[in-house]
Coordinates of C-alpha atoms in Angstrom, one line a residue:
Chain X
M1 CA -3.9 -12.2 17.6
A2 CA -1.7 -9.4 16.2
N3 CA -1.2 -11.4 13.0
R4 CA -4.9 -11.8 12.6
L5 CA -5.5 -8.0 13.2
I6 CA -2.8 -7.2 10.6
K7 CA -4.5 -9.5 8.2
Y8 CA -7.9 -8.0 8.7
F9 CA -6.4 -4.5 8.4
F10 CA -4.8 -5.5 5.2
I11 CA -8.0 -6.9 3.8
G12 CA -9.8 -3.7 4.8
L13 CA -7.2 -1.7 2.9
L14 CA -7.7 -3.9 -0.2
L15 CA -11.5 -3.4 0.0
F16 CA -11.5 0.2 0.9
P17 CA -11.5 1.6 -2.7
F18 CA -14.7 -0.4 -3.4
A19 CA -16.4 0.8 -0.3
F20 CA -15.4 4.4 -0.9
L21 CA -16.7 4.4 -4.4
L22 CA -19.9 2.8 -3.4
L23 CA -20.4 5.3 -0.6
L24 CA -19.7 8.2 -2.9
S25 CA -22.1 6.8 -5.5
L26 CA -24.9 6.9 -2.8
G27 CA -24.0 10.4 -1.7
R28 CA -25.0 14.0 -2.5
G29 CA -23.5 17.2 -1.3
W30 CA -19.9 16.7 0.0
A31 CA -18.9 20.1 1.2
Y32 CA -15.4 20.7 2.7
P33 CA -14.5 19.7 5.5
D34 CA -17.2 17.0 5.9
V35 CA -15.7 13.6 5.9
L36 CA -18.9 12.0 4.6
P37 CA -21.5 13.4 2.1
Q38 CA -24.4 15.3 3.7
H39 CA -27.2 13.3 2.1
W40 CA -27.6 9.6 1.2
T41 CA -29.8 8.6 -1.7
V42 CA -30.3 5.8 -4.2
E43 CA -31.4 8.5 -6.7
N44 CA -27.9 8.4 -8.4
W45 CA -28.4 4.7 -9.1
R46 CA -31.8 5.4 -10.7
F47 CA -30.0 7.8 -12.9
I48 CA -28.4 4.8 -14.7
W49 CA -31.4 4.4 -16.9
G50 CA -32.2 8.1 -17.2
I51 CA -32.5 9.1 -20.9
Q52 CA -30.2 12.2 -20.6
A53 CA -27.3 10.4 -18.9
G54 CA -27.2 7.3 -21.0
L55 CA -25.2 5.5 -18.4
G56 CA -27.2 2.4 -18.9
R57 CA -26.7 2.7 -22.6
S58 CA -23.0 3.1 -22.1
A59 CA -22.9 0.0 -19.9
L60 CA -24.7 -2.0 -22.6
L61 CA -22.4 -0.7 -25.3
S62 CA -19.3 -1.6 -23.2
L63 CA -20.8 -5.0 -22.6
S64 CA -21.6 -5.5 -26.3
I65 CA -18.1 -4.4 -27.4
S66 CA -16.3 -6.5 -24.7
L67 CA -18.4 -9.7 -25.4
G68 CA -18.1 -9.1 -29.2
I69 CA -14.3 -9.0 -28.8
A70 CA -13.8 -11.7 -26.2
G71 CA -15.6 -14.5 -28.0
P72 CA -13.9 -14.4 -31.4
V73 CA -10.5 -13.4 -30.0
T74 CA -10.5 -16.3 -27.6
L75 CA -11.3 -18.8 -30.3
A76 CA -9.0 -17.3 -33.0
S77 CA -6.0 -16.9 -30.6
F78 CA -6.5 -20.5 -29.4
V79 CA -6.1 -21.9 -32.9
V80 CA -3.4 -19.4 -34.0
S81 CA -1.3 -19.9 -30.9
K82 CA -1.1 -23.6 -31.6
F83 CA 0.7 -23.0 -34.9
I84 CA 2.9 -20.4 -33.3
A85 CA 3.7 -22.6 -30.3
Y86 CA 4.8 -25.5 -32.5
D87 CA 6.6 -23.4 -35.0
R88 CA 10.4 -23.5 -35.0
H89 CA 10.5 -19.7 -34.7
R90 CA 8.1 -19.7 -31.7
R91 CA 10.2 -17.3 -29.7
R92 CA 10.3 -14.7 -32.4
W93 CA 6.6 -14.8 -33.0
L94 CA 5.9 -14.4 -29.3
V95 CA 8.3 -11.4 -29.1
L96 CA 6.2 -9.8 -31.9
A97 CA 3.0 -10.5 -29.9
Y98 CA 4.4 -8.5 -27.0
L99 CA 5.1 -5.4 -29.1
P100 CA 1.6 -3.7 -28.9
Y101 CA 2.0 -3.8 -25.1
V102 CA 5.5 -2.5 -24.9
F103 CA 4.5 0.2 -27.4
A104 CA 1.5 1.5 -25.3
P105 CA -2.0 1.0 -26.8
V106 CA -2.7 4.7 -26.9
I107 CA 0.4 5.5 -28.9
L108 CA -0.5 2.6 -31.2
A109 CA -3.9 4.2 -31.6
A110 CA -2.3 7.5 -32.4
C111 CA -0.2 5.8 -35.2
L112 CA -3.3 4.1 -36.6
Q113 CA -5.7 7.0 -36.5
G114 CA -5.0 8.1 -40.0
F115 CA -5.9 4.6 -41.4
F116 CA -9.1 4.5 -39.4
L117 CA -10.1 8.0 -40.7
R118 CA -9.5 6.9 -44.3
A119 CA -11.4 3.6 -43.8
E120 CA -14.2 5.6 -42.2
L121 CA -14.0 3.5 -39.1
S122 CA -13.2 6.5 -36.9
G123 CA -16.0 7.3 -34.4
K124 CA -17.8 4.0 -35.0
V125 CA -18.3 1.1 -32.8
W126 CA -16.9 -1.2 -35.4
G127 CA -13.8 0.9 -35.6
V128 CA -13.2 0.7 -31.9
M129 CA -13.7 -3.1 -32.0
V130 CA -11.2 -3.5 -34.8
A131 CA -8.7 -1.3 -32.9
Q132 CA -9.2 -3.4 -29.8
L133 CA -8.5 -6.5 -31.8
F134 CA -5.0 -5.3 -32.3
I135 CA -4.3 -5.4 -28.6
T136 CA -6.5 -8.3 -27.4
F137 CA -5.6 -10.8 -30.1
P138 CA -1.8 -10.7 -29.4
Y139 CA -2.7 -11.1 -25.7
G140 CA -4.7 -14.2 -26.4
V141 CA -1.8 -15.7 -28.4
I142 CA 0.6 -15.0 -25.6
F143 CA -1.9 -16.5 -23.1
F144 CA -2.4 -19.8 -25.0
S145 CA 1.3 -20.2 -25.9
G146 CA 1.9 -22.0 -22.6
F147 CA -1.0 -24.3 -23.2
W148 CA 0.5 -26.0 -26.3
N149 CA 3.1 -28.3 -25.0
E150 CA 4.5 -31.8 -25.8
H151 CA 1.6 -33.4 -23.9
M152 CA -1.0 -31.6 -26.1
L153 CA 1.0 -32.6 -29.2
A154 CA 1.0 -36.2 -28.1
M155 CA -2.7 -36.1 -27.6
E156 CA -3.2 -34.7 -31.1
Q157 CA -0.9 -37.3 -32.5
L158 CA -2.8 -40.0 -30.8
V159 CA -6.1 -38.7 -32.3
A160 CA -4.6 -38.6 -35.8
T161 CA -3.0 -42.1 -35.4
L162 CA -6.4 -43.5 -34.3
G163 CA -8.0 -42.1 -37.5
G164 CA -9.4 -38.9 -36.1
T165 CA -9.6 -35.8 -38.2
V166 CA -8.3 -32.3 -37.2
R167 CA -11.9 -31.2 -36.5
Q168 CA -12.5 -34.2 -34.3
A169 CA -9.2 -33.5 -32.5
Y170 CA -10.4 -30.0 -31.6
A171 CA -14.0 -30.9 -30.8
R172 CA -13.4 -34.1 -28.8
V173 CA -10.0 -33.6 -27.3
L174 CA -8.4 -30.2 -27.4
I175 CA -11.3 -27.9 -26.6
P176 CA -12.6 -30.1 -23.7
I177 CA -9.1 -30.2 -22.2
A178 CA -8.7 -26.4 -22.7
R179 CA -12.1 -25.5 -21.3
G180 CA -10.7 -23.9 -18.2
A181 CA -8.0 -22.0 -20.1
L182 CA -10.6 -20.8 -22.7
M183 CA -12.8 -19.5 -20.0
T184 CA -9.9 -17.7 -18.3
C185 CA -8.8 -16.2 -21.6
F186 CA -12.3 -15.1 -22.4
F187 CA -12.7 -13.3 -19.1
Q188 CA -9.2 -11.7 -19.4
V189 CA -9.8 -10.5 -23.0
F190 CA -13.2 -9.2 -21.8
L191 CA -11.6 -7.2 -19.1
I192 CA -8.9 -5.7 -21.4
S193 CA -11.7 -4.5 -23.6
W194 CA -13.9 -3.5 -20.7
F195 CA -11.2 -1.4 -19.1
E196 CA -9.9 0.2 -22.3
Y197 CA -9.9 4.0 -22.4
G198 CA -7.1 5.6 -24.4
L199 CA -7.5 3.6 -27.6
T200 CA -11.3 3.9 -27.5
T201 CA -11.2 7.6 -27.0
L202 CA -8.8 8.1 -29.9
I203 CA -10.4 5.8 -32.5
G204 CA -14.0 6.4 -31.2
V205 CA -13.2 10.2 -31.3
G206 CA -15.5 10.5 -28.2
K207 CA -18.5 9.3 -30.1
V208 CA -18.3 5.7 -28.8
Q209 CA -19.3 6.4 -25.2
T210 CA -18.1 3.4 -23.3
L211 CA -18.2 3.3 -19.5
T212 CA -14.6 4.3 -19.1
L213 CA -15.3 7.4 -21.2
K214 CA -18.3 8.2 -19.0
V215 CA -16.1 8.0 -15.9
F216 CA -13.6 10.5 -17.5
Q217 CA -16.5 12.7 -18.6
Y218 CA -18.0 12.9 -15.1
V219 CA -14.6 13.5 -13.6
T220 CA -13.9 16.5 -15.9
E221 CA -17.4 17.8 -15.2
A222 CA -16.5 17.6 -11.5
N223 CA -19.6 15.4 -11.0
I224 CA -17.9 13.0 -8.5
F225 CA -21.1 11.2 -7.5
Y226 CA -21.9 10.1 -11.0
A227 CA -18.2 9.4 -11.7
A228 CA -18.3 7.1 -8.6
L229 CA -21.5 5.5 -9.9
A230 CA -19.9 4.8 -13.3
S231 CA -16.8 3.5 -11.6
C232 CA -19.0 1.1 -9.6
L233 CA -20.6 -0.2 -12.8
L234 CA -17.1 -0.6 -14.3
V235 CA -15.6 -2.6 -11.4
M236 CA -18.8 -4.7 -10.7
P237 CA -18.4 -7.3 -13.5
P238 CA -14.8 -8.3 -12.7
V239 CA -15.6 -8.3 -8.9
V240 CA -18.6 -10.6 -9.4
L241 CA -16.6 -12.9 -11.7
L242 CA -13.8 -12.9 -9.1
W243 CA -16.2 -13.6 -6.3
L244 CA -17.8 -16.5 -8.2
N245 CA -14.5 -18.1 -9.0
K246 CA -11.1 -16.5 -8.9
K247 CA -9.5 -19.3 -10.8
Y248 CA -11.5 -18.7 -13.9
V249 CA -10.8 -15.0 -14.0
F250 CA -7.2 -14.3 -13.1
S251 CA -5.4 -17.7 -12.7
R252 CA -2.7 -18.5 -15.3
V253 CA -2.8 -21.4 -17.6
G254 CA -0.9 -24.3 -16.0
Chain V
M1 CA 3.4 -50.2 -30.8
V2 CA 1.7 -50.9 -34.1
V3 CA -1.8 -49.7 -34.8
K4 CA -4.2 -50.0 -37.7
S5 CA -5.3 -46.9 -39.3
R6 CA -8.9 -46.6 -40.5
S7 CA -9.9 -43.2 -41.8
Q8 CA -9.2 -42.1 -45.4
A9 CA -7.8 -38.8 -44.3
A10 CA -5.4 -40.4 -41.9
H11 CA -4.4 -42.9 -44.6
Q12 CA -3.4 -40.1 -46.9
R13 CA -1.5 -38.2 -44.3
L14 CA 0.4 -41.3 -43.3
C15 CA 1.3 -42.1 -46.9
I16 CA 2.6 -38.6 -47.4
S17 CA 4.6 -38.7 -44.3
E18 CA 6.0 -42.1 -45.1
R19 CA 7.0 -41.0 -48.6
A20 CA 8.5 -37.7 -47.3
L21 CA 10.3 -39.1 -44.2
G22 CA 10.6 -42.8 -44.8
H23 CA 9.0 -43.9 -41.5
N24 CA 7.8 -47.3 -40.8
V25 CA 4.4 -47.4 -42.6
T26 CA 3.1 -50.3 -44.6
F27 CA 0.4 -49.7 -47.2
H28 CA -1.5 -51.5 -49.9
P29 CA 0.6 -51.4 -53.1
A30 CA -2.5 -50.7 -55.4
T31 CA -4.8 -48.5 -53.3
C32 CA -2.1 -46.8 -51.2
D33 CA -4.3 -47.6 -48.1
V34 CA -2.2 -47.8 -45.0
L35 CA -2.1 -51.2 -43.4
T36 CA 0.0 -50.6 -40.4
F37 CA 1.9 -47.6 -38.9
D38 CA 4.6 -47.8 -36.3
V39 CA 3.9 -45.0 -33.9
S40 CA 7.3 -45.3 -32.2
T41 CA 8.9 -43.9 -35.4
C42 CA 6.5 -40.9 -35.5
D43 CA 8.3 -38.1 -33.7
V44 CA 7.3 -34.4 -33.4
Q45 CA 8.9 -33.6 -36.7
T46 CA 6.9 -36.3 -38.5
F47 CA 3.7 -34.9 -36.9
R48 CA 4.6 -31.4 -38.0
A49 CA 5.2 -32.6 -41.5
M50 CA 1.8 -34.3 -41.5
K51 CA 0.0 -31.0 -40.7
P52 CA -1.8 -29.3 -43.5
H53 CA 0.3 -26.4 -44.4
Y54 CA -2.5 -24.1 -45.6
A55 CA -3.9 -24.0 -42.1
K56 CA -0.6 -23.0 -40.7
Y57 CA -0.1 -20.2 -43.3
L58 CA -3.6 -19.0 -42.7
A59 CA -3.0 -18.9 -38.9
L60 CA 0.3 -17.1 -39.2
G61 CA -1.2 -14.8 -41.8
L62 CA -3.9 -13.9 -39.3
F63 CA -1.4 -13.3 -36.6
L64 CA 0.7 -11.0 -38.9
A65 CA -2.5 -9.2 -40.0
L66 CA -3.7 -8.5 -36.4
A67 CA -0.6 -8.3 -34.4
V68 CA 2.3 -7.2 -36.6
L69 CA 1.0 -5.4 -39.6
P70 CA -1.0 -2.7 -37.8
L71 CA 2.1 -1.9 -35.8
L72 CA 4.4 -1.7 -38.8
A73 CA 1.9 0.1 -40.9
G74 CA 1.2 2.6 -38.1
L75 CA 4.9 3.2 -37.5
G76 CA 5.6 3.5 -41.2
Y77 CA 2.8 6.0 -41.7
V78 CA 3.8 8.2 -38.7
L79 CA 7.4 8.1 -39.7
A80 CA 6.5 9.2 -43.3
Y81 CA 4.2 11.9 -41.8
S82 CA 6.9 13.1 -39.5
L83 CA 9.3 13.4 -42.4
G84 CA 6.8 15.4 -44.4
L85 CA 6.3 12.7 -47.0
V86 CA 2.6 12.2 -46.5
G87 CA -0.3 13.9 -44.8
F88 CA -2.0 17.3 -44.8
R89 CA 0.4 20.2 -45.6
S90 CA 3.2 17.7 -46.6
A91 CA 5.9 19.6 -48.5
G92 CA 8.4 16.9 -49.3
L93 CA 11.2 15.4 -47.3
T94 CA 12.1 17.5 -44.3
L95 CA 13.7 17.1 -40.9
V96 CA 12.2 20.2 -39.4
H97 CA 9.7 18.4 -37.2
W98 CA 12.4 16.0 -35.9
E99 CA 14.7 19.0 -35.2
A100 CA 11.9 20.8 -33.4
V101 CA 11.1 17.8 -31.1
L102 CA 14.6 16.5 -30.5
G103 CA 15.8 20.1 -29.9
S104 CA 13.1 20.8 -27.4
T105 CA 14.0 20.5 -23.7
F106 CA 10.4 19.8 -22.9
F107 CA 10.5 16.5 -24.9
W108 CA 13.6 15.2 -23.1
R109 CA 12.1 16.3 -19.8
T110 CA 8.9 14.4 -20.6
L111 CA 10.9 11.2 -21.5
A112 CA 12.9 11.6 -18.3
F113 CA 9.7 12.1 -16.2
S114 CA 8.1 9.0 -17.8
A115 CA 11.1 7.0 -17.0
Y116 CA 11.2 8.4 -13.4
V117 CA 7.5 7.5 -12.8
A118 CA 8.1 4.0 -14.1
V119 CA 11.3 3.4 -12.0
M120 CA 9.7 4.8 -8.9
T121 CA 6.4 2.9 -9.3
I122 CA 8.2 -0.4 -10.1
G123 CA 10.8 0.1 -7.4
L124 CA 8.2 0.8 -4.7
A125 CA 5.7 -1.9 -5.9
V126 CA 8.4 -4.6 -6.3
G127 CA 10.0 -3.7 -3.0
A128 CA 6.7 -3.8 -1.1
A129 CA 5.5 -7.0 -2.8
L130 CA 8.9 -8.7 -2.2
W131 CA 8.8 -7.7 1.5
M132 CA 5.3 -9.1 1.9
V133 CA 5.9 -12.4 0.2
V134 CA 9.3 -13.3 1.6
T135 CA 8.2 -12.4 5.2
R136 CA 4.7 -14.0 5.0
P137 CA 4.7 -16.3 1.9
Q138 CA 1.8 -18.6 3.0
A139 CA -0.5 -15.6 3.7
F140 CA -1.0 -15.1 0.0
L141 CA -1.2 -18.7 -1.0
Q142 CA -4.0 -19.8 1.2
G143 CA -6.8 -18.3 3.2
S144 CA -8.9 -15.2 2.6
L145 CA -5.9 -12.9 1.7
S146 CA -5.2 -15.2 -1.3
L147 CA -8.6 -14.2 -2.6
F148 CA -8.8 -10.5 -1.6
I149 CA -5.3 -9.7 -3.0
Y150 CA -6.9 -10.2 -6.5
F151 CA -9.5 -7.5 -5.9
P152 CA -7.4 -4.4 -6.8
L153 CA -6.7 -6.0 -10.2
S154 CA -10.4 -5.5 -11.0
I155 CA -9.9 -1.7 -10.8
P156 CA -9.1 -0.1 -14.2
A157 CA -6.5 2.7 -14.3
I158 CA -9.1 5.4 -14.9
V159 CA -11.1 4.4 -11.8
M160 CA -7.9 4.1 -9.7
A161 CA -6.9 7.6 -10.8
F162 CA -10.3 8.9 -9.8
F163 CA -10.0 7.2 -6.4
V164 CA -6.5 8.6 -5.8
F165 CA -7.7 12.0 -6.8
Q166 CA -10.5 11.8 -4.3
M167 CA -8.1 10.7 -1.6
L168 CA -5.1 12.9 -2.2
S169 CA -6.4 16.2 -3.7
G170 CA -6.8 19.3 -1.6
G171 CA -10.5 18.6 -1.2
G172 CA -10.0 14.9 -0.8
L173 CA -10.6 12.5 2.0
L174 CA -7.2 12.8 3.6
S175 CA -7.4 16.5 3.7
R176 CA -10.8 16.4 5.3
I177 CA -9.6 13.9 7.9
G178 CA -6.6 16.1 8.6
Y179 CA -8.9 19.1 9.1
Q180 CA -11.2 17.2 11.4
L181 CA -8.2 16.0 13.5
G182 CA -7.0 19.6 13.8
L183 CA -3.8 19.0 11.8
M184 CA -4.6 21.9 9.5
E185 CA -6.9 24.9 9.2
G186 CA -8.0 24.7 5.6
L187 CA -7.5 22.8 2.3
E188 CA -4.9 25.3 1.1
Q189 CA -2.6 23.9 3.8
F190 CA -2.8 20.4 2.4
P191 CA 0.3 19.5 0.4
G192 CA -0.2 19.2 -3.4
L193 CA -0.2 15.4 -3.9
V194 CA -2.0 15.4 -7.2
N195 CA -1.3 17.3 -10.4
D196 CA 2.1 18.0 -8.9
T197 CA 5.5 18.2 -10.5
W198 CA 6.8 15.1 -8.7
G199 CA 4.1 12.8 -10.1
I200 CA 3.1 11.7 -6.6
G201 CA -0.5 11.0 -7.6
I202 CA 0.5 9.1 -10.7
I203 CA 3.0 7.0 -8.8
T204 CA 0.5 6.3 -6.0
A205 CA -2.2 5.2 -8.5
H206 CA 0.2 2.9 -10.4
F207 CA 1.7 1.6 -7.1
L208 CA -1.8 0.6 -5.9
M209 CA -2.3 -1.4 -9.1
A210 CA 1.2 -2.8 -9.4
A211 CA 1.8 -3.9 -5.8
P212 CA -1.0 -6.5 -5.7
F213 CA 0.0 -7.8 -9.1
F214 CA 3.6 -8.4 -8.0
V215 CA 2.4 -9.9 -4.7
I216 CA 0.4 -12.5 -6.7
L217 CA 3.3 -13.1 -9.1
F218 CA 5.9 -13.5 -6.3
A219 CA 3.6 -15.7 -4.2
N220 CA 3.0 -18.0 -7.2
L221 CA 6.7 -18.1 -8.0
Y222 CA 7.5 -18.8 -4.4
D223 CA 5.2 -21.8 -4.6
N224 CA 6.3 -23.0 -8.1
E225 CA 10.0 -22.7 -7.4
K226 CA 9.6 -24.6 -4.1
L227 CA 11.4 -21.7 -2.2
A228 CA 10.0 -22.9 1.1
A229 CA 12.3 -25.9 0.9
L230 CA 15.2 -23.7 -0.2
V231 CA 14.7 -21.4 2.7
Q232 CA 14.4 -24.3 5.1
L233 CA 17.7 -25.6 3.7
A234 CA 19.3 -22.2 4.3
R235 CA 18.1 -22.2 7.9
T236 CA 19.5 -25.7 8.4
L237 CA 22.8 -24.5 7.2
G238 CA 22.8 -21.7 9.7
A239 CA 21.1 -18.7 8.1
N240 CA 18.9 -16.6 10.2
P241 CA 15.3 -15.9 9.0
R242 CA 16.3 -12.5 7.5
Q243 CA 19.2 -13.9 5.6
A244 CA 17.1 -16.9 4.3
A245 CA 14.4 -14.5 3.1
W246 CA 16.6 -11.7 1.6
R247 CA 19.7 -13.7 0.4
V248 CA 18.0 -16.8 -0.7
A249 CA 14.3 -16.3 -1.6
A250 CA 14.4 -12.7 -2.8
P251 CA 17.1 -13.1 -5.4
V252 CA 15.4 -16.1 -6.9
L253 CA 12.1 -14.3 -7.1
L254 CA 13.7 -11.2 -8.7
Q255 CA 15.5 -13.2 -11.3
R256 CA 12.5 -15.3 -12.2
A257 CA 10.2 -12.3 -12.4
F258 CA 12.7 -10.0 -14.3
A259 CA 10.9 -10.1 -17.6
A260 CA 7.6 -9.3 -16.0
I261 CA 9.1 -6.4 -14.0
V262 CA 10.7 -4.9 -17.2
L263 CA 7.5 -5.3 -19.2
Y264 CA 5.4 -3.8 -16.4
G265 CA 7.9 -0.9 -16.1
L266 CA 7.5 -0.2 -19.9
F267 CA 3.8 -0.4 -19.5
V268 CA 3.9 2.3 -16.7
M269 CA 6.2 4.4 -18.8
G270 CA 3.5 4.5 -21.6
A271 CA 0.6 4.9 -19.3
Y272 CA -2.1 7.3 -20.3
E273 CA -5.2 7.4 -18.0
A274 CA -3.6 8.1 -14.6
P275 CA -1.2 10.8 -15.9
L276 CA -4.2 12.4 -17.7
L277 CA -6.1 12.8 -14.5
L278 CA -3.3 13.1 -12.0
G279 CA -0.5 14.8 -13.9
S280 CA 0.4 18.4 -14.3
Q281 CA 0.7 20.5 -17.4
S282 CA 4.3 21.5 -16.7
Q283 CA 5.5 17.9 -16.2
Q284 CA 3.8 15.5 -18.6
M285 CA 4.2 11.9 -19.4
V286 CA 5.0 10.8 -23.0
S287 CA 1.5 9.4 -23.9
V288 CA -0.3 12.5 -22.6
L289 CA 2.1 14.8 -24.5
T290 CA 1.6 12.8 -27.7
I291 CA -2.2 12.8 -27.6
Q292 CA -2.3 16.4 -26.6
K293 CA -0.2 17.4 -29.6
L294 CA -2.3 15.2 -31.8
Q295 CA -5.6 16.7 -30.7
R296 CA -4.7 20.3 -30.7
F297 CA -6.2 22.6 -33.3
N298 CA -2.7 23.6 -34.5
L299 CA -2.1 21.3 -37.5
A300 CA 1.7 21.9 -37.2
D301 CA 1.7 19.9 -34.0
I302 CA 0.5 16.7 -35.6
P303 CA 3.9 15.8 -37.2
Q304 CA 5.5 16.6 -33.9
A305 CA 3.1 14.1 -32.2
Y306 CA 4.2 11.5 -34.7
V307 CA 7.9 12.3 -34.1
I308 CA 7.4 11.7 -30.4
S309 CA 5.5 8.4 -31.2
V310 CA 8.4 7.1 -33.4
A311 CA 11.1 8.3 -31.0
Y312 CA 9.2 6.7 -28.0
A313 CA 8.8 3.4 -30.0
V314 CA 12.5 3.2 -30.8
L315 CA 13.4 4.0 -27.2
V316 CA 11.1 1.4 -25.6
L317 CA 12.0 -1.3 -28.1
T318 CA 15.7 -0.7 -27.5
L319 CA 15.1 -0.7 -23.7
A320 CA 13.1 -3.9 -23.9
V321 CA 15.6 -5.7 -26.0
W322 CA 18.5 -4.5 -23.9
L323 CA 16.9 -5.2 -20.5
L324 CA 15.4 -8.6 -21.5
G325 CA 18.7 -9.6 -23.1
R326 CA 20.5 -8.7 -19.9
G327 CA 18.0 -10.7 -18.0
K328 CA 18.5 -13.7 -20.2
R329 CA 22.3 -13.5 -19.9
G330 CA 21.7 -13.4 -16.1
D331 CA 19.6 -16.5 -16.2
A332 CA 22.2 -18.3 -18.3
R333 CA 24.9 -17.4 -15.7

């Protein structure tokens, strides 16, 4: 009984941030020392599609950037990681893939800002997408490096031995086997792009207003209800994906 | 096993590999068509030799262009900028910006503070996660907790920072509850837990994100390394539950997760969002200081921002190589 209570308490703790943000997004007027907001309304949520706020537009922009990054990065990193995994210097290549993460994406963006300014990509959606490629693509390569093993090599050998072309090997054997891993990588790359703030701020110079920028904007404006609303929109897709099937979202490639 | 090869492309590849490596392939003397090919002689090296090289070079070129070149170009540019070789107001080679940054106490305090936040966060998160997994390993591998433990991973850093601010600030939920319970008479009596010099807010935000991550990591390792059997063996040999958990399971988990712990620590050290919302002006983290210097109206600050970027890059790369090298030596032992 005590164990069960502890478990439910722990689950409550894990879910508390979501409940708190949702409550705050439905509130208005939260004067000190009230524990809960004085008024409850769905008006904040109607605000999403308000012309002035552009929260809906930000959500669509974030969605477009993340989907635009996740698809090509997943496919490209799937193919490139194969050559890296089978290369004799595999370990060295993978160390290089870790560098953007060790280095901190926002500092990487600071170093690259000059190039983006010269290329006139600064402050543009395309620029932000290119910059996000530099952190998502190495992630995809690291992700798939565990997928390419001796078993996959043997499968490919078998296809070649039986007269299959490289294209057939991908279409008929490798991609069907890797479907789960491809889905997982797609969602994870989507989330990296969806959650990205520092690099987007710097390369987008505040003009590319993704949802993460909106959260920060509302927080600095001390508009906690809209900040909570934007936060809810930000955490909703990953939570829905998780609820549908956790193995496709966060599980690692076996 | 001997198989017959049919497609023209496969014939050509096999002929090439046969010529290059002398494997057991028979082919028509006039047309060069492969008649039979002994698969048992075709090892990994043969298969690698058969791969079209242009595809490999294209793939590695793409990797270099997207993963390595931006980093090197960026570092090269900021190094040149910091030395006065390029950029607005560049006046030839100078070490003045380097001297200004490296001679400033604030820079070293910033680095030390970043390292302190990383060490505290990782220490607390790894400690808590290890305690949870070694005392109740099955709880995170099956049942509802194994699903709900993933939920905090869906909260981005900026949202977690906002949540922590709404919890721990003077006007936050904890302060309000404290007032309602009669523990204090006003928000001014609530201790400063955000925007404070000790980075309590930053550490809390990162702890809330890191602890579930390490719980999942340790639980998976516990399962993959079959530690339940090892713990059982230790118990059979006379260890009590505490000894089995902390002297058998915990060291294995820590050793196997060492690289992930180091990388997560370096990630926290370079964190930007949480320190931006929860940090203080007098005690900054390195990413915040860099971006602040970069975005100021004072153009003389830009080379200094780049000096910090280069110095930080050198520091974290050295740390990563040293720590991961130590971990590898530990594994070998």
